[in-house]
């Protein structure tokens, strides 16, 4: 049985104002080398800017990290 992978938590803040940016979408893609498939994990920042990104398989290379701010941000 594989050990569980911990979730990544954080907070999205505006670099200039320091205020939370709710609704920001975070998307991480990683490569599963065993069968060469791509796995993704998605999180959306809440009203306080906090997000929880589900764990990705340990040791899998990260292909891309995409952060999409909400419209008007």
Tab-separated table of C-alpha atoms in Angstrom:
chain	number	residue	atom	x	y	z
A	1	UNK	CA	0.000	0.000	0.000
A	2	UNK	CA	1.424	3.362	-1.049
A	3	UNK	CA	1.814	6.033	1.607
A	4	UNK	CA	-0.720	8.850	1.314
A	5	UNK	CA	0.537	12.019	-0.325
A	6	UNK	CA	-0.128	15.118	1.768
A	7	UNK	CA	-2.139	17.959	0.299
A	8	UNK	CA	-0.528	21.307	-0.414
A	9	UNK	CA	-2.234	24.267	1.189
A	10	UNK	CA	-1.606	27.936	0.687
A	11	UNK	CA	-3.057	31.344	0.144
A	12	UNK	CA	-3.261	33.490	-2.981
A	13	UNK	CA	-2.511	37.142	-2.220
A	14	UNK	CA	-2.208	40.163	-4.487
A	15	UNK	CA	1.489	41.041	-4.722
A	16	UNK	CA	0.853	44.779	-4.478
A	17	UNK	CA	-1.926	45.019	-1.907
A	18	UNK	CA	-1.462	41.825	0.090
A	19	UNK	CA	-5.213	41.204	-0.126
A	20	UNK	CA	-6.654	37.722	-0.856
A	21	UNK	CA	-7.577	36.906	-4.454
A	22	UNK	CA	-10.648	34.647	-4.134
A	23	UNK	CA	-11.659	32.523	-7.106
A	24	UNK	CA	-8.113	32.032	-8.380
A	25	UNK	CA	-7.773	28.620	-10.055
A	26	UNK	CA	-4.577	26.621	-9.515
A	27	UNK	CA	-3.878	23.664	-11.814
A	28	UNK	CA	-0.892	21.335	-11.561
A	29	UNK	CA	-0.050	18.659	-14.136
A	30	UNK	CA	2.385	15.858	-13.427
A	31	UNK	CA	3.686	12.912	-15.406
A	32	UNK	CA	3.114	9.372	-14.162
A	33	UNK	CA	6.221	7.689	-15.557
A	34	UNK	CA	5.101	4.097	-15.082
A	35	UNK	CA	2.377	4.262	-17.692
A	36	UNK	CA	3.287	7.685	-19.176
A	37	UNK	CA	-0.041	9.291	-18.323
A	38	UNK	CA	-0.622	12.874	-17.245
A	39	UNK	CA	-2.371	13.491	-13.925
A	40	UNK	CA	-3.833	16.816	-12.890
A	41	UNK	CA	-4.872	18.406	-9.632
A	42	UNK	CA	-7.034	21.510	-9.322
A	43	UNK	CA	-7.875	23.903	-6.505
A	44	UNK	CA	-9.859	27.140	-6.304
A	45	UNK	CA	-8.995	29.828	-3.748
A	46	UNK	CA	-11.803	30.603	-1.313
A	47	UNK	CA	-13.022	33.979	-0.073
A	48	UNK	CA	-9.925	34.336	2.139
A	49	UNK	CA	-7.594	33.312	-0.716
A	50	UNK	CA	-6.843	29.919	0.848
A	51	UNK	CA	-6.658	26.747	-1.232
A	52	UNK	CA	-5.963	23.040	-0.756
A	53	UNK	CA	-4.368	21.218	-3.660
A	54	UNK	CA	-4.767	17.429	-3.484
A	55	UNK	CA	-1.499	15.542	-3.312
A	56	UNK	CA	0.143	14.325	-6.487
A	57	UNK	CA	1.906	10.963	-6.620
A	58	UNK	CA	5.273	11.220	-4.874
A	59	UNK	CA	8.239	11.512	-7.210
A	60	UNK	CA	6.180	12.410	-10.270
A	61	UNK	CA	7.743	15.226	-12.321
A	62	UNK	CA	5.701	18.423	-12.483
A	63	UNK	CA	4.997	19.403	-16.095
A	64	UNK	CA	3.109	22.639	-15.533
A	65	UNK	CA	1.659	24.877	-12.841
A	66	UNK	CA	-1.062	27.216	-14.067
A	67	UNK	CA	-2.554	30.016	-11.948
A	68	UNK	CA	-5.611	31.736	-13.394
A	69	UNK	CA	-6.862	34.822	-11.538
A	70	UNK	CA	-10.585	35.530	-11.632
A	71	UNK	CA	-11.893	38.023	-14.174
A	72	UNK	CA	-11.241	41.592	-13.094
A	73	UNK	CA	-8.473	40.689	-10.663
